[in-house]
Structure formats: structure tokens, C-alpha cells
Coordinates of C-alpha atoms in Angstrom, one line a residue:
M1 CA 1.4 15.1 4.5
C2 CA 1.0 11.2 3.4
G3 CA 0.6 7.7 3.9
I4 CA 2.9 4.7 3.0
A5 CA 2.8 0.9 2.2
G6 CA 4.6 -1.3 0.1
F7 CA 6.7 -4.4 -0.4
Y8 CA 9.8 -6.0 -2.0
N9 CA 11.4 -9.6 -2.6
A10 CA 14.2 -9.7 -4.8
K11 CA 13.3 -13.4 -5.8
G12 CA 9.7 -13.1 -6.8
N13 CA 7.5 -11.7 -9.3
Y14 CA 4.5 -9.4 -8.7
Q15 CA 3.4 -10.1 -11.9
Q16 CA 2.9 -13.2 -12.1
Q17 CA -0.1 -12.5 -9.5
K18 CA -0.9 -9.1 -10.8
E19 CA -4.6 -8.7 -9.0
K20 CA -3.6 -10.4 -6.5
W21 CA -1.4 -8.1 -5.3
T22 CA -2.8 -5.2 -6.7
S23 CA -5.7 -5.3 -4.1
V24 CA -2.7 -5.9 -1.2
L25 CA -1.2 -2.6 -2.2
V26 CA -5.0 -1.1 -2.5
S27 CA -5.8 -2.1 1.0
M28 CA -2.5 -0.9 2.6
H29 CA -3.2 2.8 1.5
E30 CA -7.1 1.3 2.3
C31 CA -5.6 1.1 6.1
L32 CA -3.5 4.4 6.5
A33 CA -6.7 6.8 4.1
H34 CA -7.0 9.1 7.5
R35 CA -3.4 10.0 7.2
G36 CA -4.3 11.6 3.7
N37 CA -7.9 11.1 1.3
D38 CA -7.6 13.1 -0.8
E39 CA -6.2 10.8 -3.8
S40 CA -4.2 7.6 -4.0
G41 CA -2.2 5.2 -6.7
I42 CA -0.1 2.1 -6.4
Y43 CA 3.1 1.0 -8.3
L44 CA 3.6 -2.8 -9.4
S45 CA 6.9 -4.4 -10.5
D46 CA 8.0 -7.8 -10.5
M47 CA 10.1 -7.1 -7.6
A48 CA 8.2 -4.4 -5.7
G49 CA 5.2 -2.5 -5.2
L50 CA 4.3 1.0 -3.9
S51 CA 1.3 2.0 -2.1
H52 CA 0.3 5.6 -1.4
A53 CA -2.3 7.7 0.6
R54 CA -2.2 11.4 -0.8
L55 CA -3.0 14.6 1.6
S56 CA -2.7 17.0 -0.8
I57 CA -0.6 19.9 0.4
R58 CA 1.5 21.0 -2.4
D59 CA 1.0 20.7 -5.7
I60 CA -2.2 19.9 -5.4
V61 CA -2.8 19.2 -9.4
T62 CA 0.1 17.8 -10.9
G63 CA 1.2 15.4 -7.4
T64 CA -0.2 12.1 -7.4
Q65 CA 1.8 9.3 -6.0
P66 CA 4.0 7.0 -6.8
I67 CA 6.0 9.7 -8.7
I68 CA 7.6 6.9 -11.6
R69 CA 10.7 8.8 -13.7
Q70 CA 13.4 6.8 -16.4
K71 CA 16.6 7.2 -16.9
N72 CA 19.2 5.1 -19.0
G73 CA 16.2 2.8 -19.3
K74 CA 15.6 2.1 -15.9
E75 CA 13.1 3.6 -14.0
Y76 CA 13.1 4.8 -10.8
A77 CA 10.1 5.5 -8.3
I78 CA 9.2 7.2 -4.7
V79 CA 6.1 7.0 -1.9
Y80 CA 6.8 10.0 0.0
N81 CA 5.2 11.0 3.4
G82 CA 6.5 15.0 4.7
E83 CA 7.2 18.0 3.7
L84 CA 10.9 19.1 2.1
Y85 CA 12.0 22.9 3.3
N86 CA 14.2 23.4 1.2
T87 CA 13.4 22.6 -2.1
G88 CA 13.3 25.7 -3.9
E89 CA 17.8 25.2 -3.4
L90 CA 17.8 21.5 -4.4
A91 CA 15.8 21.8 -7.6
R92 CA 18.1 24.9 -8.8
D93 CA 21.3 22.6 -8.6
L94 CA 19.2 19.6 -10.6
R95 CA 17.9 22.0 -13.3
Q96 CA 21.4 22.8 -13.6
S97 CA 22.2 19.4 -13.6
G98 CA 20.1 18.8 -16.6
Y99 CA 16.5 17.7 -14.9
E100 CA 13.4 18.8 -16.0
F101 CA 10.7 19.4 -13.6
S102 CA 7.0 18.0 -14.7
T103 CA 5.7 19.2 -11.2
T104 CA 6.0 21.7 -8.5
T105 CA 6.3 19.0 -5.3
D106 CA 9.0 18.3 -3.5
T107 CA 8.6 14.7 -4.3
E108 CA 9.4 14.5 -7.3
V109 CA 13.1 16.8 -6.4
I110 CA 13.7 13.8 -3.8
L111 CA 13.4 11.2 -6.6
Y112 CA 15.5 13.5 -9.3
A113 CA 17.9 13.8 -6.0
Y114 CA 19.0 10.0 -5.5
M115 CA 18.9 9.2 -8.9
Q116 CA 21.7 12.8 -9.1
Y117 CA 24.2 12.0 -6.3
G118 CA 22.9 8.6 -4.7
A119 CA 21.7 6.8 -1.9
S120 CA 23.6 9.2 0.8
F121 CA 21.8 12.3 -0.8
V122 CA 19.2 12.2 2.1
R123 CA 22.1 14.5 3.6
K124 CA 21.2 17.5 1.5
L125 CA 17.1 17.4 2.6
N126 CA 16.2 19.4 5.1
G127 CA 12.5 18.2 6.5
I128 CA 10.2 16.0 7.8
F129 CA 10.0 13.0 5.9
A130 CA 9.6 9.3 5.6
F131 CA 9.8 7.9 2.4
A132 CA 10.3 4.4 0.1
I133 CA 12.8 4.5 -3.3
W134 CA 12.6 1.3 -5.8
D135 CA 15.8 1.5 -8.1
D136 CA 15.3 -0.5 -10.7
S137 CA 18.8 -0.4 -11.9
K138 CA 20.0 -1.5 -9.4
K139 CA 16.8 -4.1 -8.6
Q140 CA 17.1 -2.2 -4.6
L141 CA 14.8 -1.1 -2.9
L142 CA 15.0 1.7 0.3
L143 CA 13.9 2.9 3.4
Y144 CA 14.2 6.8 4.3
R145 CA 13.4 8.8 7.7
D146 CA 14.3 11.9 8.6
R147 CA 16.6 13.0 11.0
V148 CA 15.1 13.4 14.5
G149 CA 11.9 10.8 13.6
I150 CA 9.5 13.3 13.0
K151 CA 7.5 11.0 10.0
P152 CA 7.1 7.4 11.0
L153 CA 8.1 4.2 9.3
F154 CA 7.7 0.8 10.3
Y155 CA 9.5 -2.5 8.4
S156 CA 8.8 -6.1 9.1
F157 CA 9.7 -9.8 6.6
V158 CA 7.0 -12.6 6.1
S159 CA 8.0 -15.6 4.6
G160 CA 11.5 -13.8 2.5
Q161 CA 9.8 -10.6 1.8
L162 CA 9.9 -7.0 2.9
L163 CA 7.0 -4.8 3.8
F164 CA 7.0 -1.2 5.0
A165 CA 4.3 1.4 6.5
S166 CA 3.6 4.4 8.1
E167 CA 2.0 2.6 10.8
P168 CA 2.0 -1.0 11.6
K169 CA -2.3 -1.8 11.4
A170 CA -0.7 -1.7 7.4
L171 CA 1.4 -4.0 7.5
F172 CA -0.9 -6.0 9.1
C173 CA -3.0 -6.7 6.0
F174 CA -0.2 -8.5 3.8
P175 CA -1.8 -12.1 3.8
G176 CA -0.2 -14.4 6.4
F177 CA 1.3 -11.8 8.9
T178 CA -0.9 -11.8 12.2
P179 CA 0.0 -9.5 14.9
R180 CA 1.6 -10.8 18.1
V181 CA 3.4 -9.8 21.5
S182 CA 6.2 -11.5 23.0
M183 CA 6.8 -10.8 26.4
D184 CA 9.4 -8.4 25.8
G185 CA 6.4 -6.3 23.8
M186 CA 4.4 -6.6 27.1
R187 CA 7.9 -5.2 28.7
E188 CA 8.6 -2.6 26.4
V189 CA 4.5 -1.6 27.3
L190 CA 4.5 -1.3 31.0
A191 CA 8.3 -0.8 32.0
I192 CA 8.7 1.6 28.7
G193 CA 5.4 3.2 27.7
P194 CA 4.0 5.0 26.9
A195 CA 8.0 6.0 25.0
R196 CA 8.7 3.1 23.2
T197 CA 12.6 2.0 22.4
M198 CA 13.7 3.5 19.0
G199 CA 13.7 0.9 16.2
N200 CA 11.3 -1.2 18.2
G201 CA 8.3 -1.9 16.8
I202 CA 6.1 -3.8 20.0
F203 CA 4.3 -6.8 18.1
D204 CA 6.5 -9.8 16.8
D205 CA 8.8 -8.7 14.8
V206 CA 8.0 -5.5 13.8
N207 CA 10.9 -3.0 13.5
E208 CA 11.1 1.0 13.3
V209 CA 13.7 2.5 10.2
L210 CA 15.7 4.6 13.6
P211 CA 15.6 8.6 12.8
G212 CA 18.8 10.0 11.0
H213 CA 18.8 6.4 8.7
Y214 CA 18.1 4.8 5.7
L215 CA 17.8 0.7 4.6
I216 CA 18.6 -0.7 1.4
F217 CA 17.5 -4.3 0.5
S218 CA 19.0 -5.9 -2.7
E219 CA 18.9 -10.0 -2.8
N220 CA 19.8 -11.4 0.3
T221 CA 21.6 -8.4 2.0
M222 CA 19.7 -5.3 4.3
S223 CA 22.4 -2.7 5.6
D224 CA 21.5 0.3 7.7
H225 CA 23.7 3.6 7.4
T226 CA 23.6 6.2 9.7
Y227 CA 23.8 9.6 8.1
W228 CA 22.6 12.0 10.8
D229 CA 23.4 12.0 14.9
L230 CA 23.8 13.8 18.0
F231 CA 27.7 14.8 18.4
R232 CA 29.7 17.1 21.1
A233 CA 31.4 20.2 20.2
P234 CA 32.9 22.4 21.5
H235 CA 30.8 25.5 21.9
T236 CA 32.8 29.0 21.0
D237 CA 30.4 31.5 21.2
S238 CA 30.0 34.1 23.6
Y239 CA 26.2 34.8 24.9
E240 CA 25.2 37.1 22.6
Q241 CA 26.3 35.2 19.1
T242 CA 24.8 31.9 20.8
V243 CA 21.6 34.3 21.3
E244 CA 21.7 35.9 17.4
T245 CA 22.4 32.5 16.3
V246 CA 19.6 30.6 17.8
S247 CA 16.9 33.4 17.2
F248 CA 18.4 33.3 13.1
L249 CA 18.0 29.5 13.2
L250 CA 14.8 29.6 14.8
R251 CA 13.0 32.6 12.3
D252 CA 14.5 30.9 9.5
S253 CA 12.7 27.3 10.3
V254 CA 9.7 28.6 11.0
T255 CA 9.7 30.8 7.4
R256 CA 10.6 27.7 5.5
Q257 CA 7.7 26.0 7.3
M258 CA 5.6 28.4 6.4
V259 CA 5.5 26.5 2.7
S260 CA 2.3 25.9 1.2
D261 CA 0.3 25.1 -1.6
V262 CA -2.7 25.9 1.1
P263 CA -3.2 27.5 4.4
V264 CA -1.5 26.5 7.3
C265 CA -2.4 27.8 11.3
T266 CA -0.8 27.4 14.3
F267 CA -1.5 25.5 17.8
L268 CA -1.1 28.9 20.7
S269 CA -1.0 27.7 23.8
G270 CA -0.1 30.5 25.9
G271 CA 3.2 28.6 26.5
I272 CA 6.0 31.0 25.4
D273 CA 7.0 27.8 22.7
S274 CA 3.8 28.0 20.6
S275 CA 3.8 31.7 21.2
I276 CA 6.8 32.3 19.7
V277 CA 6.1 30.0 16.4
T278 CA 2.7 32.2 16.1
A279 CA 4.9 35.7 16.9
I280 CA 6.7 34.4 14.4
A281 CA 3.6 33.0 11.8
C282 CA 1.5 36.1 12.4
R283 CA 4.4 37.9 10.6
Y284 CA 5.0 36.3 7.6
M285 CA 1.3 35.8 6.8
E286 CA 1.0 39.6 7.7
K287 CA 3.5 40.2 5.0
H288 CA 2.0 38.8 2.8
G289 CA -2.0 40.3 3.2
E290 CA -3.0 37.4 5.5
T291 CA -4.5 36.6 8.9
L292 CA -3.3 33.4 10.3
N293 CA -5.4 30.4 12.2
T294 CA -4.8 29.9 15.7
F295 CA -6.4 27.3 17.8
S296 CA -6.0 27.0 21.9
F297 CA -7.3 24.0 23.2
D298 CA -9.0 23.6 27.1
F299 CA -11.1 21.2 29.0
K300 CA -14.5 21.9 30.1
D301 CA -14.6 22.9 33.7
N302 CA -10.9 24.1 33.8
D303 CA -11.7 26.8 35.7
I304 CA -13.2 25.3 37.8
Y305 CA -11.7 22.0 38.6
F306 CA -7.8 22.9 37.9
K307 CA -6.2 22.2 40.5
S308 CA -2.2 24.0 40.2
N309 CA 0.7 21.3 41.2
A310 CA 4.4 22.4 40.7
F311 CA 4.2 20.6 36.9
Q312 CA 1.4 22.4 36.6
P313 CA 1.7 26.2 38.4
E314 CA -1.6 27.9 36.4
R315 CA -4.2 27.8 33.2
D316 CA -3.0 28.9 29.9
L317 CA -6.0 31.2 28.7
P318 CA -4.8 34.2 30.3
Y319 CA -1.8 33.8 28.6
V320 CA -3.6 33.0 25.3
K321 CA -5.3 36.3 26.1
I322 CA -2.1 37.9 26.6
M323 CA -1.3 36.5 23.2
L324 CA -4.0 37.7 21.0
D325 CA -4.3 41.8 22.5
H326 CA -0.5 41.7 20.7
Y327 CA -1.8 39.5 17.4
H328 CA -3.9 40.0 15.0
T329 CA -5.2 36.3 14.9
N330 CA -8.5 34.9 13.3
H331 CA -8.4 32.4 16.5
T332 CA -10.4 29.5 17.6
Y333 CA -11.0 28.3 21.1
L334 CA -11.4 24.8 21.7
E335 CA -12.6 22.6 24.3
C336 CA -13.4 19.4 25.5
D337 CA -15.7 17.7 27.5
E338 CA -14.6 14.6 30.3
N339 CA -17.1 12.6 28.5
T340 CA -15.5 13.3 25.0
L341 CA -12.5 12.9 26.3
F342 CA -12.9 9.3 27.5
S343 CA -14.7 8.2 24.8
T344 CA -11.9 9.4 22.7
L345 CA -9.5 6.6 24.1
R346 CA -9.7 3.7 22.4
D347 CA -8.9 6.3 18.6
A348 CA -5.9 7.2 20.5
V349 CA -5.1 3.4 20.2
D350 CA -6.7 3.0 17.2
A351 CA -4.5 6.0 15.7
K352 CA -1.0 4.7 17.0
D353 CA -1.7 1.1 17.6
F354 CA -0.4 1.1 20.4
P355 CA -1.9 2.5 24.2
G356 CA -0.1 5.6 24.8
M357 CA -0.5 9.2 26.4
T358 CA -4.2 8.1 27.3
D359 CA -6.5 11.7 27.4
V360 CA -2.8 13.4 26.5
D361 CA -3.3 11.4 23.5
S362 CA -7.3 11.4 23.1
S363 CA -7.6 15.2 24.1
L364 CA -4.7 15.8 20.9
L365 CA -6.7 13.9 18.3
Y366 CA -9.8 15.2 19.5
F367 CA -8.4 18.7 19.0
C368 CA -6.4 17.7 15.8
S369 CA -10.1 16.5 14.3
L370 CA -11.3 20.1 14.9
V371 CA -8.6 21.6 13.4
K372 CA -8.7 19.8 10.5
K373 CA -11.9 21.7 9.5
H374 CA -11.1 24.7 8.8
N375 CA -6.9 23.9 7.9
K376 CA -4.4 21.3 6.6
V377 CA -1.1 22.3 8.2
A378 CA -0.5 23.9 11.4
L379 CA 2.8 24.3 13.1
T380 CA 3.5 24.1 16.9
G381 CA 5.8 24.5 20.1
E382 CA 6.3 20.6 19.9
C383 CA 10.1 19.8 20.8
A384 CA 11.3 23.1 22.8
D385 CA 11.5 21.6 25.9
E386 CA 13.9 18.6 25.1
I387 CA 15.9 20.7 23.3
F388 CA 16.4 24.1 25.2
G389 CA 16.3 22.6 28.7
G390 CA 12.8 23.8 30.4
Y391 CA 12.4 20.5 32.4
P392 CA 12.0 20.3 35.7
W393 CA 15.0 17.4 34.9
F394 CA 17.4 19.4 33.6
Y395 CA 17.6 21.1 37.0
R396 CA 16.6 20.3 39.8
E397 CA 18.8 17.6 41.6
D398 CA 16.5 14.9 43.3
L399 CA 15.5 14.1 39.1
L400 CA 18.7 14.8 37.2
S401 CA 21.0 12.2 40.1
R402 CA 17.9 9.2 38.9
D403 CA 19.4 6.5 38.1
G404 CA 17.3 6.3 35.1
F405 CA 14.8 7.4 32.6
P406 CA 14.6 11.0 34.8
W407 CA 10.6 11.0 33.3
S408 CA 9.7 7.4 34.3
A409 CA 12.4 6.3 36.6
D410 CA 9.8 4.7 39.4
M411 CA 9.0 1.1 38.3
S412 CA 6.6 0.9 41.5
V413 CA 3.5 3.1 40.1
R414 CA 3.6 0.6 37.2
T415 CA 2.9 -2.5 39.3
L416 CA 0.5 -1.9 41.5
F417 CA -2.4 -4.4 40.8
L418 CA -0.3 -6.4 38.6
K419 CA 0.0 -9.8 39.8
D420 CA 2.9 -10.8 42.0
S421 CA 4.1 -13.4 39.6
F422 CA 3.5 -11.2 36.5
I423 CA 5.7 -8.9 38.2
N424 CA 8.7 -10.8 38.3
D425 CA 8.8 -12.3 35.1
L426 CA 7.9 -9.3 33.6
D427 CA 11.1 -7.9 35.9
L428 CA 10.3 -4.4 34.4
A429 CA 13.2 -2.4 36.6
A430 CA 15.8 -3.9 35.0
Y431 CA 14.6 -4.1 31.8
S432 CA 13.2 -0.2 31.5
H433 CA 17.4 0.4 33.6
D434 CA 18.6 -1.8 30.9
R435 CA 17.6 0.5 28.0
Y436 CA 18.4 3.5 29.4
Q437 CA 22.1 2.8 30.0
T438 CA 22.4 1.9 26.8
S439 CA 21.3 5.0 25.8
L440 CA 24.2 6.9 28.0
N441 CA 26.5 4.5 27.1
Q442 CA 25.9 5.9 22.9
A443 CA 25.6 9.9 24.8
P444 CA 28.8 11.5 22.9
H445 CA 30.8 13.2 24.8
L446 CA 34.0 15.9 24.3
S447 CA 37.4 14.3 27.0
D448 CA 37.3 16.8 29.1
E449 CA 34.0 17.1 30.3
T450 CA 33.2 17.5 33.8
E451 CA 31.3 15.3 35.4
T452 CA 28.4 18.1 36.1
E453 CA 28.8 18.1 32.4
R454 CA 28.9 15.0 31.5
K455 CA 25.8 14.8 33.4
R456 CA 24.2 18.0 32.3
Y457 CA 24.6 16.3 28.2
N458 CA 23.2 13.0 28.8
I459 CA 20.0 14.2 29.8
A460 CA 19.9 16.4 26.8
Y461 CA 20.7 13.2 25.0
L462 CA 17.9 10.9 26.8
N463 CA 15.4 13.7 26.1
I464 CA 16.3 14.2 22.5
K465 CA 16.3 10.3 21.7
W466 CA 13.9 9.5 24.2
F467 CA 11.3 11.9 25.6
M468 CA 10.8 13.9 22.4
Q469 CA 10.5 10.5 20.1
T470 CA 7.4 10.2 22.1
L471 CA 5.8 13.8 22.0
L472 CA 7.2 13.2 18.3
D473 CA 5.1 10.2 17.8
R474 CA 2.6 11.4 19.6
M475 CA 2.2 14.7 17.7
D476 CA 2.1 12.3 13.7
R477 CA -1.1 10.5 15.2
T478 CA -3.8 12.5 16.4
S479 CA -2.5 14.8 13.7
M480 CA -3.1 12.5 11.0
Y481 CA -5.9 10.7 12.0
S482 CA -7.6 13.8 10.8
G483 CA -5.4 14.1 8.0
L484 CA -3.9 17.3 9.5
E485 CA -0.1 18.0 9.0
A486 CA 1.2 19.1 11.8
R487 CA 5.0 20.8 11.4
V488 CA 7.9 21.5 14.2
P489 CA 9.6 24.4 13.6
F490 CA 12.3 23.8 16.9
A491 CA 12.8 20.0 15.7
D492 CA 15.1 21.8 12.4
H493 CA 18.1 19.8 12.4
R494 CA 20.1 23.4 12.8
I495 CA 19.1 23.8 15.8
I496 CA 19.1 20.8 17.5
E497 CA 22.3 20.5 16.4
Y498 CA 24.2 23.7 17.3
V499 CA 21.8 24.3 20.8
F500 CA 22.5 20.3 22.3
N501 CA 25.6 22.1 22.6
V502 CA 25.4 24.8 23.6
P503 CA 26.7 25.3 27.5
W504 CA 24.1 24.8 30.5
E505 CA 24.9 28.0 32.1
M506 CA 23.9 29.6 28.5
K507 CA 20.6 28.0 28.4
Y508 CA 20.0 28.2 32.1
Q509 CA 21.3 32.0 32.7
N510 CA 20.3 33.6 36.5
G511 CA 19.0 30.0 37.2
V512 CA 15.6 30.9 34.6
E513 CA 14.3 27.9 32.6
K514 CA 15.6 28.8 28.5
A515 CA 17.3 31.7 29.2
L516 CA 18.5 31.7 26.1
L517 CA 15.3 30.7 24.0
R518 CA 13.7 33.9 25.5
D519 CA 16.7 35.9 25.1
A520 CA 16.2 34.8 21.3
C521 CA 12.9 35.9 20.9
K522 CA 12.3 38.7 22.8
D523 CA 11.5 40.9 20.5
L524 CA 8.3 38.7 20.0
L525 CA 6.8 38.4 23.0
P526 CA 5.2 40.6 25.7
A527 CA 6.7 40.5 28.6
E528 CA 4.2 38.9 31.3
L529 CA 4.0 35.9 28.2
L530 CA 7.8 35.8 28.0
H531 CA 8.6 35.4 31.4
R532 CA 5.9 33.0 32.1
K533 CA 7.1 30.4 34.3
K534 CA 6.6 26.5 32.0
S535 CA 3.6 25.2 32.1
P536 CA 2.9 21.7 29.7
Y537 CA 0.4 20.8 27.3
P538 CA -3.7 20.7 29.4
K539 CA -5.0 18.5 31.0
T540 CA -8.5 18.1 32.6
Y541 CA -8.9 18.1 36.3
H542 CA -12.8 17.5 36.5
P543 CA -14.1 14.5 39.0
G544 CA -16.4 13.2 36.4
Y545 CA -13.5 12.1 34.1
E546 CA -12.2 10.4 36.5
K547 CA -15.6 8.6 37.6
L548 CA -16.6 7.3 34.0
L549 CA -12.3 5.4 34.5
I550 CA -13.6 3.9 37.4
A551 CA -16.9 2.4 36.2
E552 CA -15.0 0.8 32.6
M553 CA -11.9 -0.5 34.8
Q554 CA -14.8 -2.4 36.6
H555 CA -16.5 -3.0 33.9
I556 CA -13.4 -4.8 32.4
L557 CA -13.0 -7.0 35.3
D558 CA -16.6 -7.9 35.6
Q559 CA -15.4 -9.2 31.7
P560 CA -14.6 -13.0 32.2
D561 CA -12.3 -12.8 29.1
A562 CA -10.9 -9.3 29.2
P563 CA -7.1 -9.7 28.1
V564 CA -5.9 -7.6 31.3
K565 CA -7.2 -9.6 33.4
T566 CA -4.2 -12.4 32.7
F567 CA -2.4 -10.4 34.8
I568 CA -3.9 -7.8 36.9
D569 CA -4.0 -8.9 40.7
T570 CA -7.8 -7.8 41.7
K571 CA -7.7 -6.9 45.0
K572 CA -5.2 -4.9 44.2
L573 CA -6.9 -2.5 41.3
E574 CA -9.9 -2.7 44.0
T575 CA -8.5 -1.4 46.2
F576 CA -6.6 0.8 44.1
L577 CA -10.2 2.4 42.7
E578 CA -10.9 3.1 46.8
A579 CA -7.9 5.2 46.7
P580 CA -7.7 9.1 46.5
T581 CA -6.2 10.5 43.5
E582 CA -3.5 11.5 43.4
Y583 CA -2.6 14.3 40.8
G584 CA 1.2 16.1 41.3
K585 CA 2.8 12.3 40.9
P586 CA 3.5 11.8 38.1
W587 CA 4.5 8.1 36.8
F588 CA 5.2 9.1 33.4
G589 CA 6.7 12.5 32.5
Q590 CA 4.7 15.6 33.7
L591 CA 1.1 14.5 33.2
M592 CA 0.8 11.3 33.8
A593 CA -0.5 10.4 37.0
G594 CA -3.6 8.6 39.4
P595 CA -6.3 8.7 36.3
Q596 CA -3.8 7.9 33.6
L597 CA -2.5 4.8 35.0
L598 CA -6.2 3.8 34.8
A599 CA -6.3 5.0 31.8
Y600 CA -3.2 2.7 30.5
F601 CA -5.0 -0.2 31.4
I602 CA -7.8 0.5 29.6
Q603 CA -6.1 1.2 26.6
I604 CA -4.2 -1.6 26.7
N605 CA -7.0 -4.3 27.1
Y606 CA -8.8 -2.5 23.8
W607 CA -5.3 -2.7 21.6
M608 CA -5.0 -6.4 22.8
Q609 CA -8.8 -7.1 22.0
K610 CA -8.4 -5.7 18.9
Y611 CA -5.3 -7.1 18.1
H612 CA -6.3 -10.3 19.8
L613 CA -3.4 -10.8 21.2
N614 CA -2.5 -13.5 24.0
L615 CA 0.6 -13.9 25.9

């Protein structure tokens, strides 16, 4: 994984001020150095500049970027962030077409594939990626993003020039580009957040390349091309055939993602998803005479303060131990205390450039920093619930029938301590519902679906397009902040395409959540773990954490220039701070309840201070 950035101007000549624009490119990759500090490089032509911060995973010696190649007297250059999982197949075909490789990196394969097949070549790729290609023969710059948005890619325009970067912070290195946020940006933060409307960069004039899209920039034009999207197709396989197909696709995905020139580890939470990935990875390593590194996460004193609720019925630790009794790994238990969790809230904003999933983000960011001390590449169990229907809103009628995003339908909690005038100006409910309805209108359906089936596929579509994207953003920023490459085997587009069209009755056999996934992997896991009820990512229940949040909010109230004071009603907030904590009624997802609401506004205040944002 890496950080990429650059700019393009069809009417410019950057070479005339080479020193200035070289300095800008250096600033951009220095701003992204946390994503990869092994090497850096730049490319500058008359019309385009490319910048790269490298995390060396494949071809450590000769894989330096940008990679530049010649054909028919014209230059082609690429900067790339990601991993390609079908490099061998593509390289073989390109060699047969006469291309000679001077590296073993997937970056060179991608550039040659573009040169051979043209802009739509991206359909041939299996991987996670965001990359930019400069085509001197056509005087075009192209931006590509993987099918489901695992890797980020933002862009903007300043004085007629295109800017792009892996993270918004690098865009702000460009001369004259100052971060600003409008009321619509605040509607994203307060009505949609910590999710984000796809393509919306929250900051004014900042956009993101949509998943499954590529953009072509040339003189006077920008064209947006969709190369992949979810589609509906009749599912004709029997349940037995469906189980067999899922079993193959998942094992093939994990095996492909074990390819690396540095050791790979896994996150082992004790849930079925990470345990499945760990089991397959462990067997792969054993075949190669190696032992897999695994890591589990928990919070200090959760054995004392843990509170069982409908969303989080039990702790993970006992199931980690069950898994370790069945598979031999080098396991490390990682723990975070309430002080570290609190102090890292701001780091999580630095990593993401936006307010996020508060302590869910900050804890994962901290854990990833510890994992990076041992490994550069980690496989995770992320995305299984969105694809296989593991969340309560897939099957609980009260959640399934909500007229709004099922993980965030109630706006009342979000406005608990906002000024009445600000609430009226924002109209958060209308903003959220508009985004919800727009998404539903784009969901694919078959003409002969029943109303119940239509509702089920709507939920599946929303989860993949919205909730999964939020978790993928979280995973990318929290891992790459420490230069850790996190891979997501469940998000292989072949798995998503196939399982999306599987009827709900197969995914929920005999009333068991994710029954299809369990049946496809029943040979991999011990029975106690295979039949475990879903439990989400762990969170702290330590009362000391809430005390830290309350003290910080009171400190913010004491600051006359605190940005959030322009829209917070002080009396409402003070009443909230005196109220008893509620852990079992999340306002976003399954983990964000009372303490996380306080943490979210602490992050908003820090974010506005950091970027000098005023409404």
C-alpha cells in the first residue's frame, strides 16, 4: 500500500517552473508518508505531476514508483496504491503480446495492461487499488478506483487544474487550496456521519472517485466511466451448489491475498469472520513451512466492566482461545486502556481528515500501530456481515421496515444538544432521507420480485453501498496511518456479485444469521465458534473513559472560541452530561451510543480547529 497524489493541467507547462512544482509534489508525498515511508518518488511533465509515497510489499528492490514506460516514442507513467491478486495471469498474457518486464511488481503489470488494452482494461483486475496514469500520447490523465472502494482517491479543481490524492490532506498542499466546509458539509457530518455519501469529500469542492469508476481528464473535458456495479440476476443454484461455490470463492480469495514479499498476519477477533480468514491463512502458511502471526484486540478491565446487550451479547476473548486450541499461530493479545483510547481520538481525525467512528476508529488505529511493529500486511474479516446479512437490520422486522438507513434512522439523538435554530437550518432528517431515497432508486431489481424480496435486496444494496463503505474507509485510514496494509478477502468482487444474488432464505437457513457462510466453512472452525452468535468489534465499558469525555466536553464549553459552540446549546449539553449512560441504544451502527455521541462532537471540534473551519 502507498499514498498517491498529483495534478494535471491540459493548458499548462509545469516544466517552466520546475523547481516550484517539484516542491509541491514532494510536499504532497511527505503529507502522505504515513501510508508508506519506505521510498518516495515524483514525475513531472509539461501537463502532469505524479507523487508517490511507497510502502514496499511487492518487489521491494526494483518496485519504486512512479513507473515510467515508453511506447512509440510516447511516455506512460503511473502511481499506484493497492494490491493486485491476479498479477500472474495478466503478466503471462502481456508477455505473449511482447511486453518485457524489468520488475516483478504489480504496478508495472497495470501500466502495461493499460498500454495494451486501453482505458477499460481495469475490468481485468482483481484487487484493491487506486491509481493515476498519465498518457502522453493522448495528453490525458486517468484516475481509477477499485470496485467496492477499498482504496481511497480524492480529487478537486483549483484554477482550472485537477488535483488528486489518496487523502484530502494532500490536496491542501497545493498552492491556493484552503480547506472550507459549507452547511451541506456539516449536514454530511451531522446527518450521515460517520458515514459519507459516496463521492462526497465533505470539504467544499472535494470529491472522491466513485467505487467501480474511472475518470478521464483531457483538454476541456472530464468523463466518468462505470466499469462495475452491483447487478441482479436469477439465482438458479441449489443450496448445496451455493455452499460449494461460496466455499471455493472464499478460499481462493484468501489464498490469493496471501501473496506478498513480506510476511502476512491476520486479525483474530474470535468472531466467525476473522476466524475463517485465519483458518485458511494458517493452513496456507503451514503448507509453506511457516507459522502465521495473529492478533486479537480488547480493552483493559473489560472483564470487570463489560455490559451485555442485544448488539454485543458476550466478550470475544474466550472464542479467541478456542480458535488457538485448534490452530497453531504466533498469537499476540493487544490491549488498550481508557486513557490511550481517549488520547487517540484526535489522531483518528488526523488519519481520516474527518470526524469518524470515535473510539472505534481510535482503538483500531492504536491496535494497528502495534501490529505494524510485527507485520506490514494483515488480512481482516471485514465486510462479511454486509455481504452475508449478519446485522440485525437484515432480519429484525422493526429495523428492516425503517423508512431510512436502518443503522441510523433516528435523527433525534444526533440533535440532542444542538441549538434549535441550527436544527431548523440543517433539517438533518430531510437530508438523510433524501440520500436514502436516492440510493433506493438506484438499487437493481428483477421484475418478478415479491415486495418482501425487494425489501431484502434493498437492505443488501444499502449495506454494500453505504455501511460497508464506512467500515472500509475506517480500515484503510486506521491501518495506513501506521503504514500497515489491511486486506479484505470477503470484499472480493466475485464473492459480492455471487452472494448479492443469493436469496435471503439461503443466507438465513433455519433462522440462523449467516447460515450460508457457516455451512460453507464448517470444516474450518470448531463447533463452538462456528455456531457463535454475532458479536461486533469490541468497545470499552470502562467508566473512566466516559469521565474523560465529560471532562473534555466541559473544557470545550469553557473555551470562548471553540468552533462547536456556534451550534451547541450549552444548557442542552449540560443536561446530557448529567444523564445516565446508555450503551444499548446506538445512534449509528451497533457500537455508537451515549459516550460515542460525546466523542463525536469532541472530534468535530478538533476537526474544525485543525482546518480552521467556520460556517
